[in-house]
Coordinates of C-alpha atoms in Angstrom, one line a residue:
Chain A
X1 CA 42.3 12.8 -57.3
X2 CA 42.6 9.2 -58.5
X3 CA 46.4 9.4 -58.9
X4 CA 46.7 10.4 -55.2
X5 CA 44.8 7.5 -53.9
X6 CA 48.0 5.6 -53.3
X7 CA 48.8 8.1 -50.5
X8 CA 45.8 7.3 -48.5
X9 CA 46.0 5.2 -45.4
X10 CA 42.3 5.1 -44.8
X11 CA 39.3 6.1 -46.8
X12 CA 35.9 6.4 -45.3
X13 CA 32.9 6.5 -47.7
X14 CA 29.3 7.3 -47.1
X15 CA 29.4 6.1 -43.5
X16 CA 26.1 6.0 -41.7
X17 CA 25.7 4.8 -38.1
X18 CA 22.4 4.5 -36.4
X19 CA 21.3 3.8 -32.9
X20 CA 18.1 1.9 -32.2
X21 CA 16.4 3.6 -29.2
X22 CA 13.0 3.3 -27.6
X23 CA 12.0 6.5 -29.4
X24 CA 13.0 5.2 -32.7
X25 CA 16.1 5.1 -34.9
X26 CA 18.6 7.9 -34.3
X27 CA 21.1 8.6 -37.0
X28 CA 24.3 9.6 -35.3
X29 CA 26.5 9.8 -38.4
X30 CA 25.3 10.3 -41.9
X31 CA 27.0 10.5 -45.3
X32 CA 30.4 10.9 -43.7
X33 CA 33.3 10.5 -46.1
X34 CA 36.9 11.4 -45.4
X35 CA 40.4 10.3 -46.3
X36 CA 43.4 10.0 -44.0
X37 CA 46.5 10.7 -45.9
X38 CA 49.5 8.6 -45.1
X39 CA 51.8 10.2 -42.6
X40 CA 49.5 13.2 -42.0
X41 CA 47.3 14.3 -39.1
X42 CA 43.6 14.6 -39.8
X43 CA 41.6 16.4 -37.1
X44 CA 37.9 15.7 -36.7
X45 CA 36.4 18.7 -35.0
X46 CA 32.9 19.1 -33.6
X47 CA 30.9 19.6 -30.4
X48 CA 29.4 17.0 -28.3
X49 CA 26.9 15.0 -30.2
X50 CA 28.4 15.9 -33.6
X51 CA 29.3 12.3 -34.4
X52 CA 33.1 12.7 -34.3
X53 CA 33.7 10.0 -31.8
X54 CA 31.1 7.6 -33.4
X55 CA 32.9 8.1 -36.7
X56 CA 36.2 7.2 -35.1
X57 CA 34.9 4.2 -33.2
X58 CA 33.4 2.9 -36.4
X59 CA 36.9 2.6 -37.9
X60 CA 37.8 0.1 -35.2
X61 CA 34.3 -1.5 -35.4
X62 CA 33.8 -0.5 -31.7
X63 CA 30.2 0.6 -32.1
X64 CA 28.2 -1.4 -29.7
X65 CA 24.6 -2.3 -29.7
X66 CA 22.1 -0.6 -30.0
X67 CA 24.4 1.2 -32.5
X68 CA 25.2 -0.3 -35.9
X69 CA 27.0 0.7 -39.1
X70 CA 24.1 0.8 -41.6
X71 CA 25.9 1.9 -44.7
X72 CA 29.3 2.8 -46.0
X73 CA 32.8 1.6 -46.5
X74 CA 35.9 2.0 -44.4
X75 CA 38.8 1.1 -46.6
X76 CA 42.1 0.6 -44.8
X77 CA 45.1 0.4 -47.0
X78 CA 48.1 -1.1 -45.2
X79 CA 51.5 0.0 -46.5
X80 CA 52.0 -3.6 -47.6
X81 CA 49.2 -5.9 -48.7
X82 CA 45.8 -5.5 -50.0
X83 CA 43.2 -2.9 -49.0
X84 CA 40.6 -4.1 -46.6
X85 CA 37.0 -2.9 -46.1
X86 CA 36.7 -2.9 -42.3
X87 CA 32.9 -2.6 -42.5
X88 CA 32.7 -5.8 -44.5
X89 CA 34.7 -7.9 -41.9
X90 CA 32.8 -10.3 -39.7
X91 CA 32.9 -9.7 -36.0
X92 CA 35.1 -12.7 -35.5
X93 CA 37.4 -12.2 -38.4
X94 CA 41.0 -12.6 -37.2
X95 CA 42.0 -9.8 -39.4
X96 CA 39.8 -7.5 -37.3
X97 CA 41.8 -8.4 -34.3
X98 CA 45.0 -7.7 -36.1
X99 CA 43.7 -4.3 -37.1
X100 CA 42.6 -3.4 -33.6
X101 CA 45.6 -2.4 -31.7
X102 CA 47.9 -3.7 -34.3
X103 CA 47.5 -1.8 -37.6
X104 CA 45.2 0.8 -36.1
X105 CA 45.3 1.8 -32.4
X106 CA 43.6 4.3 -30.2
X107 CA 44.2 6.6 -27.3
X108 CA 41.4 7.8 -25.2
X109 CA 40.5 11.0 -23.3
X110 CA 40.7 9.8 -19.8
X111 CA 44.0 7.9 -19.2
X112 CA 42.9 6.5 -15.9
X113 CA 39.9 4.6 -17.4
X114 CA 42.0 3.4 -20.3
X115 CA 44.4 1.6 -18.0
X116 CA 43.7 -1.3 -15.7
X117 CA 44.2 -0.3 -12.1
X118 CA 45.2 -3.9 -11.0
X119 CA 47.9 -4.6 -13.5
X120 CA 51.4 -3.0 -13.7
X121 CA 52.2 -0.7 -16.6
X122 CA 54.7 -3.2 -17.9
X123 CA 52.1 -5.9 -17.8
X124 CA 49.7 -3.8 -19.9
X125 CA 52.2 -2.7 -22.5
X126 CA 53.6 -6.2 -22.9
X127 CA 50.1 -7.6 -23.3
X128 CA 49.7 -5.4 -26.4
X129 CA 52.9 -6.6 -27.8
X130 CA 52.3 -10.3 -27.1
X131 CA 48.8 -10.2 -28.6
X132 CA 50.0 -8.8 -31.9
X133 CA 53.6 -10.0 -32.3
X134 CA 55.3 -13.3 -31.8
X135 CA 57.9 -12.2 -29.3
X136 CA 59.1 -13.8 -26.1
X137 CA 58.2 -12.2 -22.8
X138 CA 61.8 -11.0 -22.4
X139 CA 61.8 -9.3 -25.8
X140 CA 58.4 -7.8 -25.2
X141 CA 59.7 -6.3 -21.9
X142 CA 62.7 -4.8 -23.7
X143 CA 60.4 -3.3 -26.3
X144 CA 58.1 -1.9 -23.6
X145 CA 61.1 -0.3 -21.9
X146 CA 62.3 1.3 -25.1
X147 CA 58.8 2.6 -25.8
X148 CA 58.5 4.2 -22.3
X149 CA 61.8 5.9 -22.8
X150 CA 60.6 7.2 -26.2
X151 CA 57.5 8.8 -24.7
X152 CA 59.7 10.6 -22.1
X153 CA 59.3 8.5 -19.0
X154 CA 62.5 8.5 -17.0
X155 CA 63.8 5.3 -15.3
X156 CA 61.6 3.1 -17.5
X157 CA 62.9 -0.2 -16.0
X158 CA 61.5 0.8 -12.6
X159 CA 58.4 2.4 -13.8
X160 CA 57.4 -0.8 -15.7
X161 CA 56.8 -2.4 -12.3
X162 CA 54.4 0.3 -11.1
X163 CA 50.7 0.6 -11.2
X164 CA 48.7 3.4 -12.9
X165 CA 47.8 5.1 -9.7
X166 CA 51.5 5.8 -9.0
X167 CA 51.6 8.0 -12.1
X168 CA 50.3 11.6 -12.6
X169 CA 47.7 12.4 -15.2
X170 CA 50.2 13.5 -17.8
X171 CA 52.5 10.5 -17.2
X172 CA 49.5 8.2 -17.5
X173 CA 48.7 9.6 -20.9
X174 CA 52.3 9.0 -21.9
X175 CA 51.9 5.4 -20.8
X176 CA 48.7 5.1 -22.9
X177 CA 50.5 6.6 -25.9
X178 CA 53.3 4.1 -25.4
X179 CA 50.8 1.3 -25.3
X180 CA 49.1 2.5 -28.5
X181 CA 52.4 2.9 -30.4
X182 CA 54.3 -0.1 -29.2
X183 CA 53.1 -2.2 -32.1
X184 CA 54.0 0.5 -34.5
X185 CA 50.5 1.0 -35.9
X186 CA 50.0 2.6 -39.3
X187 CA 47.1 4.7 -38.0
X188 CA 46.7 6.2 -34.5
X189 CA 43.2 7.4 -33.5
X190 CA 43.4 9.9 -30.7
X191 CA 40.1 10.7 -29.1
X192 CA 40.4 14.0 -27.1
X193 CA 43.7 12.8 -25.7
X194 CA 44.5 16.1 -24.1
X195 CA 41.1 17.4 -23.0
X196 CA 41.5 16.1 -19.4
X197 CA 45.0 17.5 -19.0
X198 CA 46.3 20.9 -17.7
X199 CA 47.5 23.3 -20.5
X200 CA 51.1 22.8 -19.7
X201 CA 50.8 19.0 -19.8
X202 CA 48.6 19.3 -22.9
X203 CA 51.4 21.2 -24.7
X204 CA 53.9 18.5 -23.8
X205 CA 51.6 15.7 -25.0
X206 CA 50.8 17.5 -28.2
X207 CA 54.4 17.9 -28.9
X208 CA 55.1 14.3 -28.1
X209 CA 52.4 13.0 -30.4
X210 CA 53.6 15.3 -33.2
X211 CA 57.2 14.1 -32.7
X212 CA 56.4 10.4 -32.6
X213 CA 54.0 10.8 -35.5
X214 CA 56.8 12.3 -37.6
X215 CA 59.5 9.9 -36.5
X216 CA 57.3 6.8 -37.1
X217 CA 55.4 8.1 -40.1
X218 CA 52.1 7.2 -38.4
X219 CA 48.9 8.6 -39.8
X220 CA 46.8 10.2 -37.1
X221 CA 43.1 10.8 -36.7
X222 CA 42.9 13.4 -33.9
X223 CA 39.4 14.0 -32.5
X224 CA 38.9 17.2 -30.5
X225 CA 36.6 20.1 -29.9
X226 CA 39.4 22.6 -29.3
X227 CA 40.3 24.6 -32.3
X228 CA 43.5 25.8 -30.6
X229 CA 44.7 22.2 -30.5
X230 CA 43.6 21.6 -34.1
X231 CA 45.8 24.5 -35.2
X232 CA 48.8 23.1 -33.5
X233 CA 48.6 19.5 -34.5
X234 CA 46.6 19.0 -37.7
X235 CA 47.4 19.0 -41.4
X236 CA 43.9 18.4 -42.6
X237 CA 40.6 19.2 -40.8
X238 CA 37.1 17.8 -41.0
X239 CA 34.4 19.8 -39.3
X240 CA 31.3 17.9 -38.1
X241 CA 27.9 19.2 -37.1
X242 CA 24.9 17.1 -36.2
X243 CA 26.3 13.9 -37.6
X244 CA 27.5 15.3 -40.9
X245 CA 30.6 16.8 -42.3
X246 CA 30.0 20.5 -43.0
X247 CA 33.4 21.4 -44.2
X248 CA 36.8 19.9 -44.9
X249 CA 40.1 21.1 -46.1
X250 CA 43.7 21.8 -44.9
X251 CA 44.2 23.3 -41.5
X252 CA 45.1 26.7 -42.9
X253 CA 42.1 26.8 -45.2
X254 CA 39.6 25.9 -42.4
X255 CA 41.0 28.0 -39.7
X256 CA 42.2 31.0 -41.7
X257 CA 39.4 31.2 -44.2
X258 CA 36.4 29.1 -43.1
X259 CA 33.5 28.9 -45.7
X260 CA 30.8 27.3 -43.6
X261 CA 28.8 29.4 -41.2
X262 CA 29.1 26.8 -38.5
X263 CA 32.9 26.8 -38.7
X264 CA 32.9 30.6 -38.7
X265 CA 30.6 30.5 -35.6
X266 CA 32.9 28.1 -33.8
X267 CA 35.9 30.4 -34.4
X268 CA 34.0 33.5 -33.4
X269 CA 32.8 31.9 -30.1
X270 CA 36.4 31.4 -28.8
X271 CA 37.2 34.1 -26.3
X272 CA 40.4 35.8 -27.6
X273 CA 42.2 39.1 -27.7
X274 CA 40.1 40.3 -30.6
X275 CA 36.7 40.0 -28.9
X276 CA 37.9 40.9 -25.4
X277 CA 35.5 43.1 -23.5
X278 CA 32.7 42.6 -26.0
X279 CA 30.0 40.0 -26.0
X280 CA 31.0 36.8 -27.6
X281 CA 29.4 35.9 -30.9
X282 CA 27.5 32.7 -30.4
X283 CA 27.2 30.1 -33.1
X284 CA 23.5 30.5 -33.6
X285 CA 24.0 34.2 -34.3
X286 CA 26.5 33.5 -37.0
X287 CA 24.3 30.9 -38.6
X288 CA 21.3 33.2 -38.3
X289 CA 18.4 32.4 -40.6
X290 CA 20.5 30.1 -42.7
X291 CA 18.8 26.7 -42.8
X292 CA 21.7 24.3 -42.4
X293 CA 19.5 21.2 -42.9
X294 CA 18.6 22.4 -46.4
X295 CA 22.1 22.0 -47.6
X296 CA 23.5 18.9 -46.1
X297 CA 25.3 17.6 -49.1
X298 CA 29.0 18.2 -49.2
X299 CA 30.1 19.8 -52.4
X300 CA 33.7 19.5 -53.5
X301 CA 35.1 22.8 -54.7
X302 CA 37.8 23.1 -57.5
X303 CA 40.4 23.8 -54.8
X304 CA 39.8 20.4 -53.3
X305 CA 38.0 21.8 -50.3
X306 CA 34.5 20.6 -49.6
X307 CA 31.7 22.5 -47.9
X308 CA 28.0 21.8 -47.3
X309 CA 26.4 24.9 -48.7
X310 CA 24.0 25.7 -51.5
X311 CA 25.4 26.6 -55.0
X312 CA 24.2 30.1 -54.4
X313 CA 26.1 30.4 -51.2
X314 CA 29.2 28.8 -52.8
X315 CA 29.1 31.3 -55.6
X316 CA 29.2 34.1 -53.1
X317 CA 32.5 32.8 -51.6
X318 CA 35.7 34.5 -52.8
X319 CA 37.3 31.6 -54.6
Chain B
X1 CA 37.1 51.9 -8.2
X2 CA 40.0 52.7 -5.8
X3 CA 37.9 54.9 -3.6
X4 CA 35.4 52.2 -2.8
X5 CA 35.8 49.8 0.1
X6 CA 36.6 46.3 -1.1
X7 CA 33.8 43.8 -0.9
X8 CA 36.2 41.1 0.2
X9 CA 39.6 41.4 1.8
X10 CA 41.6 38.2 2.1
X11 CA 44.6 38.4 4.4
X12 CA 47.2 35.7 4.8
X13 CA 44.7 32.9 4.3
X14 CA 46.0 29.5 4.9
X15 CA 44.4 26.1 4.6
X16 CA 46.6 23.1 5.5
X17 CA 45.5 19.5 5.3
X18 CA 47.1 16.9 7.6
X19 CA 48.5 13.7 6.1
X20 CA 48.4 10.7 8.3
X21 CA 50.7 7.7 8.3
X22 CA 49.5 4.2 7.5
X23 CA 50.3 2.6 10.8
X24 CA 47.8 1.5 13.5
X25 CA 48.3 4.6 15.5
X26 CA 47.0 7.7 13.6
X27 CA 50.0 9.9 13.4
X28 CA 50.4 13.0 11.3
X29 CA 53.4 12.6 9.1
X30 CA 53.0 15.6 6.8
X31 CA 50.9 18.7 5.9
X32 CA 49.7 19.7 2.5
X33 CA 49.7 23.4 2.2
X34 CA 46.8 23.7 -0.2
X35 CA 46.4 27.4 0.3
X36 CA 49.5 29.0 1.7
X37 CA 49.4 32.7 2.7
X38 CA 47.1 34.1 0.1
X39 CA 46.1 37.7 0.2
X40 CA 44.0 39.9 -2.1
X41 CA 41.3 42.5 -2.2
X42 CA 38.1 42.3 -4.3
X43 CA 36.2 45.4 -5.3
X44 CA 32.4 45.4 -5.7
X45 CA 31.5 44.6 -9.3
X46 CA 34.9 43.2 -10.2
X47 CA 35.7 39.9 -11.7
X48 CA 38.8 38.3 -10.3
X49 CA 40.2 35.3 -12.1
X50 CA 41.9 32.6 -10.1
X51 CA 43.9 30.4 -12.4
X52 CA 46.4 27.6 -12.0
X53 CA 46.8 24.0 -12.8
X54 CA 45.1 21.1 -11.1
X55 CA 46.4 20.9 -7.5
X56 CA 47.5 24.6 -7.4
X57 CA 44.9 25.3 -4.7
X58 CA 42.6 27.6 -6.7
X59 CA 39.5 25.7 -5.8
X60 CA 40.5 25.1 -2.2
X61 CA 41.2 28.8 -1.9
X62 CA 37.8 29.8 -3.3
X63 CA 36.0 27.3 -1.1
X64 CA 37.9 28.3 2.0
X65 CA 36.8 31.9 1.4
X66 CA 33.2 30.7 1.3
X67 CA 33.9 28.7 4.4
X68 CA 33.2 25.4 2.8
X69 CA 36.5 24.6 4.6
X70 CA 37.6 26.1 7.9
X71 CA 40.8 28.1 7.3
X72 CA 43.9 27.1 9.2
X73 CA 44.7 30.8 9.7
X74 CA 44.1 34.2 8.1
X75 CA 41.3 36.6 7.7
X76 CA 38.5 36.9 5.2
X77 CA 36.9 40.3 5.7
X78 CA 33.6 40.5 3.9
X79 CA 31.2 43.5 3.6
X80 CA 27.9 41.9 4.4
X81 CA 24.6 43.6 4.6
X82 CA 25.2 43.9 8.3
X83 CA 28.7 45.4 8.0
X84 CA 32.2 43.9 7.9
X85 CA 32.6 40.4 9.2
X86 CA 35.5 38.1 9.3
X87 CA 34.3 34.9 7.7
X88 CA 37.3 33.0 8.9
X89 CA 36.3 33.3 12.5
X90 CA 32.6 33.0 12.5
X91 CA 30.8 29.9 13.9
X92 CA 28.7 27.8 11.5
X93 CA 25.6 29.3 13.0
X94 CA 26.6 32.9 12.6
X95 CA 27.6 32.1 9.0
X96 CA 24.2 30.8 7.9
X97 CA 22.5 34.1 7.3
X98 CA 25.6 35.4 5.5
X99 CA 25.5 32.5 3.0
X100 CA 22.8 34.5 1.2
X101 CA 25.4 37.0 0.2
X102 CA 27.8 34.6 -1.3
X103 CA 26.9 31.8 -3.7
X104 CA 28.7 29.3 -5.8
X105 CA 28.3 28.1 -9.4
X106 CA 29.8 24.6 -10.0
X107 CA 31.6 23.1 -12.8
X108 CA 29.7 20.0 -13.7
X109 CA 26.0 20.8 -14.5
X110 CA 25.4 17.0 -14.4
X111 CA 26.4 16.2 -10.9
X112 CA 25.6 19.5 -9.2
X113 CA 21.8 19.2 -9.7
X114 CA 19.7 16.6 -7.8
X115 CA 18.2 14.4 -10.5
X116 CA 15.1 13.7 -8.3
X117 CA 14.2 17.4 -7.9
X118 CA 12.3 19.5 -10.3
X119 CA 13.8 22.7 -11.6
X120 CA 11.5 24.8 -9.4
X121 CA 12.5 22.7 -6.3
X122 CA 16.2 23.1 -7.2
X123 CA 16.0 26.8 -7.8
X124 CA 13.6 27.6 -5.0
X125 CA 15.4 25.4 -2.3
X126 CA 17.8 28.1 -1.1
X127 CA 14.8 30.5 -0.4
X128 CA 13.2 27.8 1.7
X129 CA 16.3 26.9 3.6
X130 CA 16.8 30.5 4.6
X131 CA 13.1 31.0 5.2
X132 CA 12.9 33.9 2.8
X133 CA 9.8 33.1 0.8
X134 CA 7.1 30.5 0.4
X135 CA 3.8 29.9 -1.4
X136 CA 3.1 32.3 -4.3
X137 CA 6.0 34.5 -3.6
X138 CA 8.4 31.6 -3.9
X139 CA 6.8 30.6 -7.2
X140 CA 7.1 34.1 -8.5
X141 CA 10.7 34.5 -7.6
X142 CA 11.6 31.2 -9.2
X143 CA 9.8 32.2 -12.4
X144 CA 11.5 35.6 -12.3
X145 CA 15.0 34.2 -11.9
X146 CA 14.5 31.5 -14.5
X147 CA 13.5 34.1 -17.0
X148 CA 16.5 36.2 -16.1
X149 CA 18.9 33.3 -16.9
X150 CA 17.1 32.7 -20.2
X151 CA 15.0 29.7 -19.3
X152 CA 11.3 29.6 -19.9
X153 CA 9.3 29.3 -16.5
X154 CA 7.3 26.6 -18.2
X155 CA 10.3 24.3 -17.6
X156 CA 9.9 24.5 -13.8
X157 CA 8.1 21.2 -13.5
X158 CA 10.8 19.3 -15.4
X159 CA 13.7 17.3 -14.1
X160 CA 17.4 18.0 -14.8
X161 CA 17.8 15.1 -17.2
X162 CA 15.5 16.8 -19.7
X163 CA 18.0 19.6 -20.2
X164 CA 21.2 20.0 -22.1
X165 CA 24.5 20.9 -20.5
X166 CA 24.1 24.6 -21.2
X167 CA 20.6 24.7 -19.9
X168 CA 21.6 22.9 -16.7
X169 CA 24.3 25.4 -16.1
X170 CA 21.7 28.1 -16.4
X171 CA 19.7 26.2 -13.7
X172 CA 22.8 26.2 -11.5
X173 CA 23.2 29.9 -12.1
X174 CA 19.5 30.6 -11.3
X175 CA 19.9 28.7 -8.0
X176 CA 22.9 30.8 -7.0
X177 CA 21.4 34.1 -8.0
X178 CA 17.9 33.7 -6.5
X179 CA 19.5 34.7 -3.2
X180 CA 20.6 38.0 -4.6
X181 CA 24.1 37.5 -3.5
X182 CA 26.9 40.1 -3.6
X183 CA 29.7 37.6 -4.2
X184 CA 29.5 34.7 -6.6
X185 CA 32.3 32.1 -6.9
X186 CA 32.2 30.4 -10.3
X187 CA 34.3 27.3 -10.0
X188 CA 35.1 26.3 -13.6
X189 CA 31.6 27.3 -14.5
X190 CA 32.0 27.0 -18.2
X191 CA 34.7 24.4 -18.5
X192 CA 32.4 21.4 -19.2
X193 CA 30.5 23.2 -21.9
X194 CA 31.0 23.1 -25.7
X195 CA 32.5 26.3 -27.3
X196 CA 29.2 27.6 -28.7
X197 CA 27.3 27.0 -25.4
X198 CA 30.2 28.3 -23.4
X199 CA 30.0 31.6 -25.3
X200 CA 26.3 31.9 -24.4
X201 CA 26.9 31.2 -20.7
X202 CA 29.9 33.7 -20.6
X203 CA 27.6 36.3 -22.2
X204 CA 24.9 35.5 -19.6
X205 CA 27.3 35.8 -16.7
X206 CA 28.5 39.2 -18.0
X207 CA 24.9 40.4 -18.5
X208 CA 23.9 39.3 -15.0
X209 CA 26.9 40.9 -13.5
X210 CA 25.9 44.2 -15.0
X211 CA 22.2 43.8 -14.1
X212 CA 22.6 42.7 -10.5
X213 CA 25.9 44.3 -9.7
X214 CA 27.6 41.0 -8.9
X215 CA 31.2 40.4 -7.9
X216 CA 32.8 37.3 -9.3
X217 CA 35.6 35.1 -8.3
X218 CA 36.1 33.1 -11.5
X219 CA 38.1 30.0 -10.9
X220 CA 39.3 28.5 -14.2
X221 CA 42.1 26.8 -16.0
X222 CA 41.1 28.0 -19.4
X223 CA 43.2 31.1 -19.8
X224 CA 41.4 32.5 -22.9
X225 CA 38.1 32.5 -21.0
X226 CA 39.7 34.2 -18.1
X227 CA 41.2 36.8 -20.3
X228 CA 37.8 37.5 -21.8
X229 CA 35.8 37.8 -18.6
X230 CA 38.2 39.0 -15.8
X231 CA 39.3 42.4 -14.7
X232 CA 42.2 41.1 -12.7
X233 CA 43.9 37.7 -12.6
X234 CA 45.6 35.9 -9.8
X235 CA 47.9 33.0 -10.8
X236 CA 48.2 30.3 -8.2
X237 CA 51.0 27.8 -8.0
X238 CA 51.5 25.3 -5.1
X239 CA 49.0 27.1 -2.9
X240 CA 50.5 30.6 -3.3
X241 CA 49.5 33.5 -5.6
X242 CA 52.6 34.0 -7.6
X243 CA 51.3 36.9 -9.7
X244 CA 48.3 39.2 -9.5
X245 CA 47.7 41.9 -12.0
X246 CA 45.3 43.6 -14.3
X247 CA 44.3 41.0 -17.0
X248 CA 45.9 42.7 -20.0
X249 CA 49.1 43.4 -18.1
X250 CA 49.3 39.8 -17.1
X251 CA 48.7 38.5 -20.6
X252 CA 50.9 41.0 -22.3
X253 CA 53.8 41.2 -19.9
X254 CA 53.7 38.3 -17.5
X255 CA 56.3 38.8 -14.7
X256 CA 56.5 35.5 -12.9
X257 CA 58.2 32.6 -14.8
X258 CA 55.3 30.3 -13.9
X259 CA 52.8 32.7 -15.6
X260 CA 55.1 32.8 -18.6
X261 CA 55.2 29.0 -18.7
X262 CA 51.4 28.8 -18.4
X263 CA 50.8 31.4 -21.1
X264 CA 53.3 29.7 -23.5
X265 CA 51.3 26.5 -23.3
X266 CA 48.0 27.9 -24.7
X267 CA 47.5 26.6 -28.2
X268 CA 46.4 29.4 -30.5
X269 CA 43.7 28.7 -33.1
X270 CA 46.0 30.4 -35.6
X271 CA 48.0 27.7 -37.4
X272 CA 50.8 30.2 -38.0
X273 CA 51.4 30.7 -34.3
X274 CA 53.2 27.6 -33.4
X275 CA 53.1 26.3 -29.9
X276 CA 56.4 26.9 -28.1
X277 CA 55.8 25.9 -24.5
X278 CA 58.4 26.8 -21.9
X279 CA 59.1 23.7 -19.9
X280 CA 62.1 24.6 -17.7
X281 CA 60.7 23.9 -14.3
X282 CA 64.0 24.7 -12.5
X283 CA 63.5 28.2 -13.5
X284 CA 60.2 28.3 -11.8
X285 CA 61.4 26.5 -8.7
X286 CA 64.3 29.0 -8.2
X287 CA 62.0 31.9 -8.6
X288 CA 59.6 30.5 -6.1
X289 CA 62.3 30.1 -3.5
X290 CA 63.6 33.6 -3.5

């Protein structure tokens, strides 16, 4: 795999994040390692509490107290320049500010809370530009207009002067995407960006992200719990469960031929044509007596996939 | 099922909300037709899905049927224990005893339970309000229903914060079912839950339906859940039902362009089935006008 390392935009190794609570230390993420290949979409899938968002927030060093990154490396490899270990940066390192919103930007689930209600859209998009690039206000405005047009907002000159409440949910999410991409980041982290939207709007936003990602060559980390969304947008998939990765591989490998019982359970639990009229298989039923905590180490298989199972279980898989 | 009398007959139901101008004098400048001439029949033991996007009027429609809102016009004929009544015309006072027969399960298990009440208070409250049980009988019925929804009666003294999302939803279900209702409106009852928990709650709702002979109106935006649980589906768009058919017919051969558009937008968990959403809105508009 060493010869491929040039293709990586980001490489997370042995990440562990803990939260200090009154009842003791809670480990939210443990031993998490994954790579984001340049120009590809990596989906991190998991249910609430699986650690998917914590992993993503760690990349931007947005974990706030009482949480902290205890261990691990997050190596960001910009297209030009030297690789940086984001974990090693100090809180006030100017480079960290360049990375946040500059090299790596983020879109959030709820577009209304991601936007300021008291500033115009134009104001907010221009702010992102002015923080990260030495452009004049005029130039920034021009860039903002271009970006709004690119995300499919009609009449961008007028819309620039409006406030978030004047936009619908789908339109707001387009604005947030415009804001995230206006500085042409190398990596875009999308945390459940379509979960709060209607299906028809979700379909449009997914297509928009995919189109912009391909045009701009951005690498994307897409966090979601919806395997339908994963199938449509991802190239590679990481499945998380209780703070650990249980399986990773390409989207086709994971969804068409899952190895780990948890992934199988997730797929079986989705209501679909094949289980219509019957009881849904629940995840605990699929997992059965298998003790998942016994095999928490992720083993890399010859095919390049990785799964957290015992050697005996792995031997049983049709490889 | 055709030979039976419908449990619920909704006829030309309308719910309009007035929009007032911003001036000093309160002047109505517009009306929002949240539910606009909706009609359907609901058979006992049936599950009817009510789907649509946000703002389509599906929740308002369900709530107007339960008389959480007073309808602007129309009839809601309900087979109560005392015979057929028109819910749309009854006074609040006359409605109260009927409320036992129709209950609601809410979307958000976090905001729909009072954090300062114990599980047994929350679940038993409807019985107290309707003066149906007290003392030991109340206790027994609470324990019974908790067991039915898969919660241990030992939990009865705990508060909602001690429970996970799925468990809270079970508490909400217990509270609705303790009244032994005939009609249950589930408003996005599984939308806020994780897939694995969602599957458990769907199974529970189906088991309870069989056990207690419940009739569901299942309001949802997740079409795959609707397809799994519903016998028939009504698709709402801008306050109107644009299509109502048997679930499989609707999914296999949608007739209305809006239904087609909605179905085309569902992402399949199969990476080989690429998303090809239909987005021509004009097509839908023109179909709606004629």
